[in-house]
Short mmCIF file of C-alpha atoms and ligand atoms in Angstrom, two decimals:
data_model
loop_
_atom_site.label_atom_id
_atom_site.label_comp_id
_atom_site.label_asym_id
_atom_site.label_seq_id
_atom_site.Cartn_x
_atom_site.Cartn_y
_atom_site.Cartn_z
CA MET A 134 11.07 3.72 -36.71
CA LEU A 135 11.97 7.43 -36.26
CA LEU A 136 8.91 7.62 -34.23
CA HIS A 137 10.09 4.67 -32.12
CA SER A 138 13.58 6.05 -31.28
CA ALA A 139 12.04 9.51 -30.53
CA LEU A 140 9.75 7.66 -28.08
CA LEU A 141 13.02 5.93 -26.52
CA ALA A 142 14.62 9.22 -26.31
CA LEU A 143 11.48 10.84 -24.71
CA GLY A 144 11.16 8.15 -22.06
CA ALA A 145 14.93 8.17 -21.16
CA THR A 146 14.43 11.94 -20.18
CA LEU A 147 11.31 11.23 -18.19
CA ALA A 148 12.95 10.96 -14.62
CA ALA A 149 9.88 12.21 -12.85
CA ALA A 150 9.22 11.19 -9.27
CA VAL A 151 6.30 10.94 -6.87
CA GLN A 152 6.99 13.22 -3.78
CA PRO A 153 7.85 11.16 -0.78
CA LEU A 154 4.99 11.52 1.75
CA GLU A 155 5.27 12.16 5.48
CA VAL A 156 3.17 11.45 8.36
CA GLN A 157 1.93 14.70 10.13
CA GLY A 158 -0.34 13.99 13.08
CA GLN A 159 -3.23 11.78 11.88
CA TYR A 160 -2.49 12.50 8.08
CA PHE A 161 -0.31 11.48 5.29
CA VAL A 162 1.08 14.68 3.72
CA ASN A 163 2.74 15.77 0.79
CA PRO A 164 5.18 18.22 2.08
CA ASN A 165 5.35 19.76 -1.41
CA THR A 166 2.02 20.85 -1.46
CA GLY A 167 1.24 20.66 2.28
CA ASN A 168 -2.00 18.57 1.10
CA ARG A 169 -3.18 15.63 2.63
CA PHE A 170 -3.10 12.42 0.94
CA GLN A 171 -5.50 9.70 1.02
CA ILE A 172 -4.68 6.17 -0.05
CA VAL A 173 -6.62 4.76 -3.17
CA GLY A 174 -4.94 1.32 -3.18
CA VAL A 175 -4.95 -2.20 -4.25
CA ALA A 176 -3.54 -5.32 -2.61
CA TYR A 177 -1.03 -6.54 -5.23
CA GLN A 178 0.36 -10.08 -5.01
CA PRO A 179 0.05 -11.57 -8.55
CA GLY A 180 0.34 -15.42 -8.17
CA GLY A 181 -0.77 -15.23 -4.66
CA SER A 182 1.45 -16.82 -2.09
CA ALA A 183 3.13 -18.79 -4.87
CA GLY A 184 4.18 -15.38 -6.53
CA TYR A 185 6.72 -15.30 -3.90
CA ASN A 186 9.35 -18.10 -4.14
CA LYS A 187 12.59 -17.74 -2.26
CA GLN A 188 14.45 -20.52 -4.45
CA THR A 189 13.69 -18.73 -7.76
CA GLY A 190 13.86 -15.22 -6.24
CA ARG A 191 10.50 -14.42 -7.67
CA ASP A 192 8.43 -12.01 -5.89
CA PRO A 193 5.56 -9.56 -7.13
CA LEU A 194 7.94 -6.66 -7.88
CA SER A 195 10.81 -8.65 -9.70
CA ASP A 196 9.48 -9.10 -13.32
CA PRO A 197 9.04 -5.63 -14.92
CA ASP A 198 7.07 -7.00 -17.87
CA ILE A 199 4.53 -7.81 -15.48
CA CYS A 200 4.73 -5.00 -13.65
CA LEU A 201 4.29 -2.65 -16.65
CA ARG A 202 1.11 -4.67 -17.59
CA ASP A 203 -0.31 -4.05 -14.06
CA ALA A 204 0.73 -0.45 -13.52
CA ALA A 205 -0.92 0.43 -16.89
CA LEU A 206 -4.12 -1.36 -15.71
CA LEU A 207 -4.03 0.11 -12.30
CA GLN A 208 -3.25 3.48 -13.65
CA ILE A 209 -6.57 3.27 -15.66
CA LEU A 210 -8.29 1.97 -12.62
CA GLY A 211 -7.42 5.12 -10.94
CA VAL A 212 -5.26 3.80 -7.86
CA ASN A 213 -2.24 5.65 -6.25
CA THR A 214 -0.93 3.00 -4.00
CA ILE A 215 -0.23 -0.82 -4.05
CA ARG A 216 0.17 -2.98 -1.05
CA VAL A 217 2.82 -5.63 -1.55
CA TYR A 218 2.91 -8.64 1.00
CA ASN A 219 5.84 -10.99 0.18
CA VAL A 220 8.97 -9.27 -1.18
CA ASN A 221 12.29 -10.78 -1.37
CA PRO A 222 14.84 -8.14 -0.39
CA ASP A 223 17.58 -9.79 -2.42
CA VAL A 224 15.99 -9.70 -5.63
CA ASN A 225 16.27 -6.53 -7.91
CA HIS A 226 12.99 -4.49 -7.73
CA ASP A 227 14.46 -1.35 -9.41
CA ARG A 228 12.50 -1.56 -12.75
CA CYS A 229 9.03 -2.47 -10.96
CA ALA A 230 9.50 0.23 -8.26
CA SER A 231 10.38 2.81 -11.21
CA ILE A 232 7.37 1.68 -13.25
CA PHE A 233 4.99 2.21 -10.32
CA ASN A 234 6.79 5.33 -9.46
CA ALA A 235 6.41 6.79 -12.92
CA ALA A 236 2.77 5.70 -13.02
CA GLY A 237 2.19 7.86 -9.82
CA MET A 238 1.63 4.95 -7.38
CA TYR A 239 3.18 4.46 -3.96
CA MET A 240 4.08 1.14 -2.26
CA MET A 241 3.29 -0.12 1.07
CA LEU A 242 5.17 -3.09 1.93
CA ASP A 243 5.02 -5.86 4.42
CA VAL A 244 8.37 -6.77 5.70
CA ASN A 245 7.53 -10.27 6.55
CA SER A 246 6.72 -13.32 4.30
CA PRO A 247 4.55 -16.26 5.42
CA LEU A 248 7.64 -18.57 5.26
CA VAL A 249 9.34 -19.94 8.55
CA GLY A 250 11.72 -17.56 10.00
CA ASP A 251 10.23 -14.55 7.96
CA SER A 252 7.70 -13.35 10.28
CA LEU A 253 6.81 -12.93 13.90
CA THR A 254 4.47 -15.77 14.59
CA SER A 255 1.19 -15.56 16.60
CA TRP A 256 1.84 -18.67 18.44
CA ASN A 257 4.76 -18.34 21.00
CA PRO A 258 5.97 -14.92 19.44
CA TRP A 259 9.19 -15.15 21.54
CA GLU A 260 10.22 -18.05 19.43
CA SER A 261 10.12 -16.14 16.43
CA TYR A 262 11.87 -12.93 17.73
CA TYR A 263 15.50 -13.40 16.85
CA ALA A 264 18.41 -11.57 14.97
CA ALA A 265 18.13 -13.42 11.80
CA TYR A 266 14.35 -12.53 11.43
CA LEU A 267 15.17 -8.78 12.33
CA ASN A 268 18.02 -9.11 9.76
CA ARG A 269 15.39 -9.77 7.23
CA THR A 270 12.94 -7.12 8.04
CA PHE A 271 15.75 -4.51 7.94
CA ALA A 272 17.08 -6.17 4.68
CA VAL A 273 13.34 -4.86 3.50
CA VAL A 274 13.97 -1.68 4.38
CA GLU A 275 17.36 -1.54 2.70
CA ALA A 276 15.85 -2.84 -0.43
CA PHE A 277 13.13 -0.04 -0.73
CA LYS A 278 14.50 3.03 1.17
CA ASN A 279 15.71 4.80 -1.71
CA TYR A 280 12.52 4.61 -3.85
CA PRO A 281 10.75 7.81 -3.53
CA ASN A 282 7.44 5.96 -3.81
CA THR A 283 7.93 3.86 -0.68
CA LEU A 284 5.16 4.90 1.55
CA ALA A 285 5.16 2.59 4.46
CA PHE A 286 6.45 -0.46 6.08
CA PHE A 287 3.97 -2.88 7.81
CA SER A 288 5.59 -4.62 10.72
CA GLY A 289 3.15 -7.25 10.84
CA ASN A 290 -0.24 -8.40 9.41
CA GLU A 291 -2.86 -9.99 11.46
CA VAL A 292 -0.82 -11.52 13.91
CA ILE A 293 -3.13 -10.59 16.74
CA ASN A 294 -6.58 -12.02 16.01
CA ASP A 295 -8.41 -12.94 19.03
CA VAL A 296 -7.72 -12.73 22.98
CA ASP A 297 -5.29 -15.67 23.09
CA THR A 298 -2.93 -13.99 20.75
CA GLY A 299 -3.76 -10.85 22.24
CA ALA A 300 -2.66 -11.97 25.61
CA THR A 301 0.98 -12.46 24.19
CA VAL A 302 1.98 -10.83 20.71
CA PRO A 303 1.46 -7.16 21.52
CA PRO A 304 4.73 -6.37 23.32
CA TYR A 305 6.52 -8.52 20.52
CA MET A 306 4.89 -6.50 17.76
CA ARG A 307 5.48 -3.43 19.40
CA ALA A 308 9.23 -4.40 19.96
CA VAL A 309 9.47 -5.38 16.03
CA THR A 310 7.84 -1.88 15.21
CA ARG A 311 10.53 -0.25 17.62
CA ASP A 312 13.27 -2.09 15.88
CA ILE A 313 12.30 -1.31 12.28
CA LYS A 314 11.93 2.30 13.36
CA ASN A 315 15.11 2.30 15.03
CA TYR A 316 16.89 0.89 11.97
CA VAL A 317 15.16 3.53 9.81
CA LYS A 318 16.39 6.21 11.95
CA ASN A 319 19.80 4.97 11.73
CA HIS A 320 19.93 4.23 8.01
CA VAL A 321 17.31 5.90 6.10
CA THR A 322 17.52 9.81 5.15
CA ARG A 323 13.85 10.13 5.52
CA PRO A 324 11.36 8.82 8.24
CA ILE A 325 9.62 6.20 6.20
CA PRO A 326 6.47 5.36 8.56
CA VAL A 327 6.05 1.89 10.17
CA GLY A 328 2.94 0.51 11.37
CA TYR A 329 0.73 -2.41 11.82
CA SER A 330 -1.89 -4.01 9.88
CA ALA A 331 -4.67 -5.53 12.06
CA ALA A 332 -7.57 -7.90 11.56
CA ASP A 333 -10.75 -6.35 12.03
CA VAL A 334 -11.97 -8.38 14.98
CA ARG A 335 -13.87 -5.91 16.99
CA GLU A 336 -13.33 -7.69 20.41
CA ILE A 337 -9.78 -6.75 20.39
CA LEU A 338 -9.39 -4.11 17.49
CA PHE A 339 -9.52 -0.99 19.83
CA ASP A 340 -7.35 -2.68 22.35
CA THR A 341 -4.77 -3.39 19.60
CA TYR A 342 -4.95 0.13 18.28
CA ASN A 343 -4.27 1.44 21.64
CA TYR A 344 -1.56 -0.61 22.59
CA PHE A 345 0.31 0.27 19.37
CA GLN A 346 -0.42 4.19 19.32
CA CYS A 347 0.15 5.13 23.01
CA THR A 348 3.50 6.84 24.03
CA LEU A 349 5.51 4.74 26.40
CA GLU A 350 7.35 6.37 29.16
CA GLY A 351 10.94 5.97 28.87
CA ASP A 352 10.75 5.79 25.17
CA GLU A 353 11.65 9.44 24.41
CA ASP A 354 12.11 9.39 20.61
CA ASN A 355 8.72 7.50 20.49
CA LEU A 356 10.45 4.64 18.62
CA SER A 357 8.14 1.88 19.59
CA ARG A 358 5.09 3.92 18.95
CA ALA A 359 3.41 2.95 15.58
CA ASP A 360 3.51 5.63 12.88
CA LEU A 361 0.04 4.55 11.46
CA PHE A 362 -2.72 2.02 12.14
CA ALA A 363 -4.25 0.03 9.45
CA LEU A 364 -7.31 -2.75 9.61
CA ASN A 365 -8.31 -5.26 7.15
CA SER A 366 -12.00 -4.97 7.30
CA TYR A 367 -14.70 -6.96 5.32
CA SER A 368 -17.65 -5.60 7.25
CA TRP A 369 -19.45 -3.88 4.23
CA CYS A 370 -20.86 -6.63 1.97
CA GLY A 371 -22.78 -5.52 -1.21
CA ASP A 372 -25.45 -2.95 -0.93
CA SER A 373 -25.01 -1.58 2.58
CA THR A 374 -24.84 1.73 4.57
CA PHE A 375 -22.35 3.61 7.04
CA THR A 376 -24.40 2.05 9.94
CA GLU A 377 -25.58 -1.06 8.67
CA SER A 378 -21.77 -1.96 7.89
CA SER A 379 -20.75 -0.91 11.15
CA TYR A 380 -18.38 1.56 9.71
CA ASP A 381 -19.94 3.91 12.17
CA ASP A 382 -18.31 2.15 15.12
CA LEU A 383 -14.90 2.11 13.37
CA VAL A 384 -15.09 5.98 12.97
CA THR A 385 -16.13 6.35 16.72
CA GLY A 386 -13.67 3.74 18.00
CA LEU A 387 -10.75 5.40 16.06
CA SER A 388 -11.91 9.19 16.04
CA GLY A 389 -9.20 11.37 17.87
CA ALA A 390 -6.43 8.90 16.62
CA ALA A 391 -2.98 10.58 16.68
CA VAL A 392 -1.78 8.57 13.71
CA PRO A 393 -2.96 7.87 10.06
CA ILE A 394 -5.90 5.35 10.05
CA PHE A 395 -6.83 3.58 6.56
CA PHE A 396 -8.28 0.19 5.53
CA SER A 397 -5.07 -1.95 4.66
CA GLU A 398 -7.78 -4.20 3.21
CA PHE A 399 -11.43 -3.90 2.22
CA GLY A 400 -13.69 -5.51 -0.35
CA CYS A 401 -16.01 -8.11 0.93
CA ASN A 402 -16.95 -10.75 -1.48
CA GLU A 403 -20.00 -12.36 0.27
CA VAL A 404 -22.33 -10.65 -2.35
CA ARG A 405 -21.16 -11.09 -5.95
CA PRO A 406 -20.52 -9.47 -8.20
CA ARG A 407 -19.00 -6.72 -6.25
CA ILE A 408 -20.22 -3.32 -6.46
CA PHE A 409 -17.64 -1.52 -4.29
CA GLN A 410 -20.48 0.79 -3.03
CA GLU A 411 -18.29 1.43 0.12
CA VAL A 412 -15.85 3.33 -1.80
CA GLY A 413 -18.19 6.49 -1.87
CA THR A 414 -18.51 6.34 1.93
CA ILE A 415 -14.83 5.95 2.57
CA TYR A 416 -13.63 9.12 1.05
CA SER A 417 -16.76 10.91 2.21
CA SER A 418 -16.85 13.60 4.93
CA GLN A 419 -18.61 10.78 7.11
CA MET A 420 -15.22 9.04 7.38
CA SER A 421 -12.52 11.22 5.99
CA ASP A 422 -11.65 12.92 9.07
CA VAL A 423 -10.62 9.77 10.67
CA PHE A 424 -9.72 7.55 7.67
CA SER A 425 -7.20 8.27 5.15
CA GLY A 426 -8.60 5.81 2.37
CA GLY A 427 -7.99 2.13 1.76
CA VAL A 428 -6.58 -0.60 -0.27
CA VAL A 429 -8.95 -3.03 -2.03
CA TYR A 430 -8.32 -6.79 -1.88
CA GLU A 431 -6.93 -7.83 -4.20
CA TYR A 432 -5.67 -7.36 -7.77
CA THR A 433 -5.24 -10.90 -9.21
CA GLN A 434 -7.78 -13.46 -8.87
CA GLU A 435 -6.52 -16.33 -6.80
CA ASP A 436 -8.17 -19.30 -5.14
CA ASN A 437 -10.07 -17.07 -2.60
CA ASP A 438 -11.89 -15.28 -5.48
CA TYR A 439 -11.29 -11.78 -4.62
CA GLY A 440 -9.69 -10.53 -8.04
CA LEU A 441 -10.07 -7.66 -10.15
CA VAL A 442 -7.88 -9.22 -13.06
CA ASN A 443 -7.26 -12.94 -13.93
CA MET A 444 -3.73 -13.41 -15.02
CA HIS A 445 -2.07 -16.27 -16.84
CA GLU A 446 1.20 -18.14 -17.16
CA ASP A 447 2.03 -16.59 -20.37
CA GLY A 448 1.69 -12.93 -18.99
CA SER A 449 -1.84 -12.36 -20.77
CA ALA A 450 -4.61 -11.32 -18.62
CA GLU A 451 -8.28 -10.60 -18.52
CA LEU A 452 -10.05 -7.77 -16.62
CA MET A 453 -12.86 -9.20 -14.24
CA PRO A 454 -16.22 -7.74 -13.95
CA ASP A 455 -15.14 -6.41 -10.42
CA PHE A 456 -12.53 -4.26 -12.15
CA LEU A 457 -14.90 -2.28 -13.96
CA SER A 458 -17.23 -1.83 -10.88
CA LEU A 459 -14.54 -0.51 -8.96
CA LYS A 460 -13.28 1.75 -11.61
CA GLU A 461 -16.91 3.11 -12.02
CA GLN A 462 -16.70 3.76 -8.36
CA TYR A 463 -13.49 5.63 -8.27
CA ALA A 464 -14.55 7.60 -11.23
CA LYS A 465 -17.42 8.98 -9.04
CA LEU A 466 -15.04 10.46 -6.46
CA ASP A 467 -14.01 14.16 -6.52
CA PHE A 468 -10.33 13.96 -6.45
CA THR A 469 -9.74 17.64 -6.12
CA GLU A 470 -11.52 17.34 -2.70
CA ILE A 471 -10.06 14.04 -1.76
CA GLN A 472 -6.35 14.93 -2.39
CA GLY A 473 -6.56 18.66 -2.07
CA GLN A 474 -7.32 19.31 1.43
CA GLU A 475 -4.74 21.57 3.23
CA ALA A 476 -3.21 19.41 6.04
CA PRO A 477 -3.48 21.42 9.49
CA ALA A 478 -0.27 22.91 10.59
CA SER A 479 -0.27 20.80 13.79
CA SER A 480 -2.42 17.91 14.77
CA ASP A 481 -4.91 18.63 17.64
CA ASN A 482 -4.78 14.73 18.53
CA THR A 483 -2.33 13.50 21.28
CA PRO A 484 -1.88 9.93 21.69
CA PRO A 485 -2.68 8.39 25.03
CA VAL A 486 0.12 7.56 27.64
CA CYS A 487 0.51 3.84 27.65
CA SER A 488 -1.05 2.27 30.90
CA PRO A 489 -3.07 -0.50 31.89
CA ASP A 490 -6.69 1.03 31.84
CA LEU A 491 -6.25 1.85 28.12
CA ILE A 492 -6.85 -1.81 27.56
CA GLN A 493 -10.57 -2.77 27.85
CA THR A 494 -10.76 -6.59 27.05
CA ASP A 495 -10.01 -9.15 29.76
CA GLY A 496 -7.02 -11.10 28.79
CA PHE A 497 -5.52 -8.87 26.28
CA LYS A 498 -2.04 -7.78 27.16
CA ASN A 499 -2.16 -4.77 29.52
CA ASN A 500 1.54 -4.80 30.44
CA PHE A 501 3.77 -2.22 28.22
CA THR A 502 7.30 -3.85 29.14
CA LEU A 503 8.81 -4.84 25.82
CA PRO A 504 11.02 -7.63 25.28
CA VAL A 505 14.66 -6.36 24.97
CA LEU A 506 16.58 -6.90 21.43
CA PRO A 507 17.58 -10.57 20.93
CA PRO A 508 21.41 -11.33 20.88
CA GLY A 509 23.01 -10.03 17.75
CA ALA A 510 20.40 -7.53 16.77
CA GLN A 511 22.08 -4.39 18.01
CA GLU A 512 25.03 -5.02 15.91
CA ILE A 513 22.93 -5.08 12.83
CA ILE A 514 21.00 -1.93 14.01
CA ASP A 515 24.31 0.01 14.46
CA GLY A 516 26.29 -1.39 11.47
CA GLY A 517 23.53 -2.09 9.00
CA VAL A 518 22.57 -5.13 7.19
CA ASN A 519 25.52 -6.51 5.38
CA PRO A 520 25.34 -6.82 2.55
CA ALA A 521 22.66 -4.25 2.09
CA PRO A 522 20.56 -4.95 -0.97
CA VAL A 523 19.97 -1.23 -1.55
CA GLY A 524 17.54 -0.41 -4.77
CA LYS A 525 17.54 2.76 -6.83
CA LEU A 526 15.28 4.32 -9.41
CA VAL A 527 16.26 3.46 -13.11
CA THR A 528 15.52 4.43 -16.41
CA ILE A 529 12.86 2.70 -18.31
CA ASP A 530 12.89 2.52 -21.92
CA SER A 531 9.64 1.52 -23.17
CA TRP A 532 6.03 2.07 -21.50
CA THR A 533 4.18 -0.25 -23.82
CA VAL A 534 2.69 -3.30 -22.45
CA LYS A 535 3.98 -6.52 -24.00
CA TYR A 536 1.37 -8.61 -22.86
CA THR A 537 -2.33 -9.15 -24.56
CA VAL A 538 -5.00 -8.06 -22.04
CA LYS A 539 -8.71 -8.46 -22.70
CA ASN A 540 -12.02 -6.99 -21.39
CA PRO A 541 -14.53 -9.16 -19.30
CA ASP A 542 -16.27 -9.57 -22.91
CA GLY A 543 -13.22 -10.96 -24.47
CA THR A 544 -12.17 -7.75 -26.63
CA GLU A 545 -8.55 -6.94 -26.60
CA ILE A 546 -7.58 -3.75 -25.10
CA THR A 547 -5.17 -1.77 -27.64
CA GLY A 548 -2.74 0.78 -27.05
CA LEU A 549 -2.02 -0.17 -23.50
CA ALA A 550 0.88 1.66 -21.92
CA VAL A 551 1.75 3.18 -18.80
CA GLN A 552 1.58 6.90 -19.12
CA PRO A 553 4.34 8.41 -17.14
CA LEU A 554 3.47 11.22 -15.09
CA ALA A 555 5.09 14.39 -14.48
CA ASP A 556 7.16 15.25 -11.25
CA ASP A 557 5.23 14.96 -8.18
CA GLY A 558 2.31 13.49 -9.99
CA THR A 559 0.09 11.15 -8.27
CA ASN A 560 -2.07 8.78 -10.22
CA GLN A 561 -5.97 9.11 -10.32
CA PRO A 562 -8.96 8.29 -12.77
CA GLY A 563 -8.08 9.92 -15.74
CA SER A 564 -4.36 10.13 -15.77
CA ASN A 565 -4.12 7.32 -18.21
CA THR A 566 -6.47 7.95 -21.08
CA ALA A 567 -6.34 4.57 -22.85
CA SER A 568 -9.65 3.49 -23.52
CA LEU A 569 -10.76 -0.21 -22.33
CA ALA A 570 -13.14 -0.40 -25.11
CA PRO A 571 -12.17 -2.00 -28.40
CA PRO A 572 -11.50 0.59 -31.29
CA SER A 573 -14.59 -0.38 -33.20
CA ALA A 574 -16.55 0.99 -30.29
CA THR A 575 -15.05 4.78 -29.93
CA GLY A 576 -13.26 5.00 -33.18
CA THR A 577 -9.91 5.94 -31.49
CA THR A 578 -7.98 4.71 -28.31
CA GLY A 579 -7.80 7.11 -25.48
CA GLY A 580 -11.04 8.94 -26.50
CA THR A 581 -13.14 8.19 -23.60
CA GLY A 582 -13.24 8.77 -19.99
CA THR A 583 -11.80 11.81 -18.24
CA SER A 584 -9.70 13.73 -20.48
CA THR A 585 -6.32 14.67 -19.64
CA SER A 586 -7.36 18.50 -20.04
CA GLU A 587 -9.94 17.98 -17.30
CA SER A 588 -7.45 16.51 -14.90
CA SER A 589 -4.95 19.25 -15.61
CA SER A 590 -7.37 21.78 -14.52
CA THR A 591 -7.50 20.44 -10.92
CA SER A 592 -5.42 21.35 -7.75
CA SER A 593 -1.63 21.33 -8.02
CA ASN A 594 -1.19 17.79 -6.73
CA ALA A 595 -3.33 16.38 -9.72
CA ALA A 596 -2.12 13.60 -11.93
CA VAL A 597 -1.15 16.03 -14.66
CA PRO A 598 0.53 19.11 -13.70
CA THR A 599 -0.76 22.39 -15.18
CA THR A 600 2.27 23.56 -16.97
CA GLY A 601 5.24 22.63 -18.95
CA ALA A 602 6.15 19.10 -18.38
CA GLY A 603 2.49 18.04 -18.23
CA VAL A 604 2.47 18.32 -22.09
CA LEU A 605 4.96 15.21 -22.16
CA PRO A 606 2.72 12.45 -20.89
CA ALA A 607 -0.10 13.38 -23.02
CA MET A 608 2.18 13.59 -26.16
CA ALA A 609 3.77 10.24 -25.18
CA LEU A 610 0.57 8.39 -24.88
CA GLY A 611 -0.70 9.71 -28.24
CA ALA A 612 2.25 8.41 -29.80
CA PHE A 613 2.47 5.12 -27.70
CA ALA A 614 -1.10 4.36 -29.10
CA VAL A 615 0.26 4.58 -32.58
CA VAL A 616 3.26 2.26 -31.91
CA ALA A 617 1.14 -0.32 -30.04
CA GLY A 618 -1.49 -0.06 -32.98
CA ILE A 619 1.44 -0.94 -35.43
CA ALA A 620 2.60 -3.66 -33.30
CA LEU A 621 -0.52 -5.47 -32.98
C1 NAG B 1116 21.04 -10.34 6.65
O1 NAG B 1116 20.34 -9.84 5.35
C2 NAG B 1116 21.16 -9.85 4.23
C3 NAG B 1116 20.26 -9.37 2.95
O2 NAG B 1116 19.51 -10.39 2.79
C4 NAG B 1116 21.98 -11.16 3.86
O3 NAG B 1116 22.71 -10.90 2.77
C5 NAG B 1116 22.61 -11.65 5.21
O4 NAG B 1116 23.28 -12.98 4.98
C6 NAG B 1116 21.79 -11.57 6.15
N1 NAG B 1116 22.74 -11.59 7.42
C7 NAG B 1116 22.32 -12.42 8.58
C8 NAG B 1116 23.24 -12.20 9.76
O5 NAG B 1116 21.26 -13.08 8.87
C1 NAG B 1117 6.71 11.58 21.21
O1 NAG B 1117 5.44 11.66 21.21
C2 NAG B 1117 4.80 12.62 21.96
C3 NAG B 1117 3.19 12.68 21.90
O2 NAG B 1117 2.90 12.78 20.51
C4 NAG B 1117 5.20 14.22 21.74
O3 NAG B 1117 4.77 15.05 22.52
C5 NAG B 1117 6.87 14.08 21.78
O4 NAG B 1117 7.28 15.44 21.17
C6 NAG B 1117 7.40 12.87 21.01
N1 NAG B 1117 8.74 12.89 21.06
C7 NAG B 1117 9.67 12.89 19.89
C8 NAG B 1117 11.18 12.97 20.39
O5 NAG B 1117 9.39 13.17 18.84
C1 NAG B 1118 5.16 -6.65 33.07
O1 NAG B 1118 6.15 -7.47 32.26
C2 NAG B 1118 7.45 -7.48 32.56
C3 NAG B 1118 7.99 -8.54 31.69
O2 NAG B 1118 7.37 -9.55 31.33
C4 NAG B 1118 7.44 -8.13 34.06
O3 NAG B 1118 8.72 -8.07 34.47
C5 NAG B 1118 6.70 -7.27 34.83
O4 NAG B 1118 6.54 -7.94 36.22
C6 NAG B 1118 5.24 -7.19 34.33
N1 NAG B 1118 4.40 -5.98 35.24
C7 NAG B 1118 3.35 -6.42 35.86
C8 NAG B 1118 2.68 -5.18 36.67
O5 NAG B 1118 2.90 -7.51 35.73
#
């Protein structure tokens, strides 16, 4: 009991936060350390599209107990970013955002949802570009703008998928990017980056990229220019190579980019179980000059069979074999090298000026005249969304996971808790020392894997800082493990 209240007090004082990241040239940069940041991410949409329900107000970041369970598991996995597709700006995300923040994870948010009126359509895009739609995207900005771990907004996901949609959608998508950036400029204290997540359809991929990253004459503030370019790519399947997977063509085609490039989805499942061999290549020098990491699709098992974790209605969950394979791949990476690279003071890469000859494919839009704002939208950009559903970080009282989670072999994982990181901490393998193995196999929880002392000896942006506050998380974990042991 005494121990428990001491823990509550400890939890209440941990107001640590990740450092908001900035885009500098083609890199994400931690302005505190001056180091590059590479995304080690997982797509997070528990419940699939059913996890988003406008009527019940449910969305993937609305249930703190579920978020706590998943943040603990993602911490063990070693990721530093989640991508969330469908959020409801009008529900409270404070506890989930605070949990992921404390766990050292950034959030990338799609401003759209698949529901009618909630996204720009690939079919007749002009019919879906109106003030109420923009108001919704701005409301998502309001909801997430005050969380330090909001990394970026996606203005669209796979809206341009072939030459036909490439013929009509690009100016509308660039206009939506413009409008969100304009909203951010007027109503947010930091320039949260905005960009597009493209389908990896090679016929139109590089045209799409050029259409969004070029500088437009007359757009002095570069408001319509994307701050980043991301792609959903499934071209590496099973046991493959840099060239066989055609990753080499991506690096060639995107080299010289003036904005950060990353995989907003990867993880082909045509060969199963997945071995995630591409992870080693994505973060290697073969790619890291051009790419800033990527997001594995996806956290929960859904009908399309890409899951790392199988979750149930009652909140219990099991790790799938793919979780362990991915964890193994992340554990092989040298995070001191990956996150420790000093970003160059200025980018050498200049974006091209928008002009028809940037576009290679016949039929793809090569006219950069953008649609004007729909009626009523300027008022919202000027006056702000009303009411504005602004979120904020809150204190989390307990970091202990309430649900039962099992390994693929059916053994229960004990002592599962989020291990809050100290200020400016970013998650990486080893931050959460809870062991997936049952106690009988190791004799103790938290005894295996990369130890805290190992990670604390790494660079300044490592998960556990070298001095002072760094002691707290380790203490907390040990104590939490005891509490969890009693509870179970
Ligand atoms: C704009 O969004 C806010 C927040 O979701 C909502 O309350 C308001 O009704 C919306 N306004 C319009 C004009 O659609
Ligand atoms: C717009 O982008 C161009 C090209 O990167 C740059 O030279 C210029 O300074 C930018 N303008 C503003 C206002 O940031
Ligand atoms: C580009 O598109 C705009 C708006 O649709 C149109 O007015 C203009 O004539 C087009 N330019 C060319 C060269 O086709």
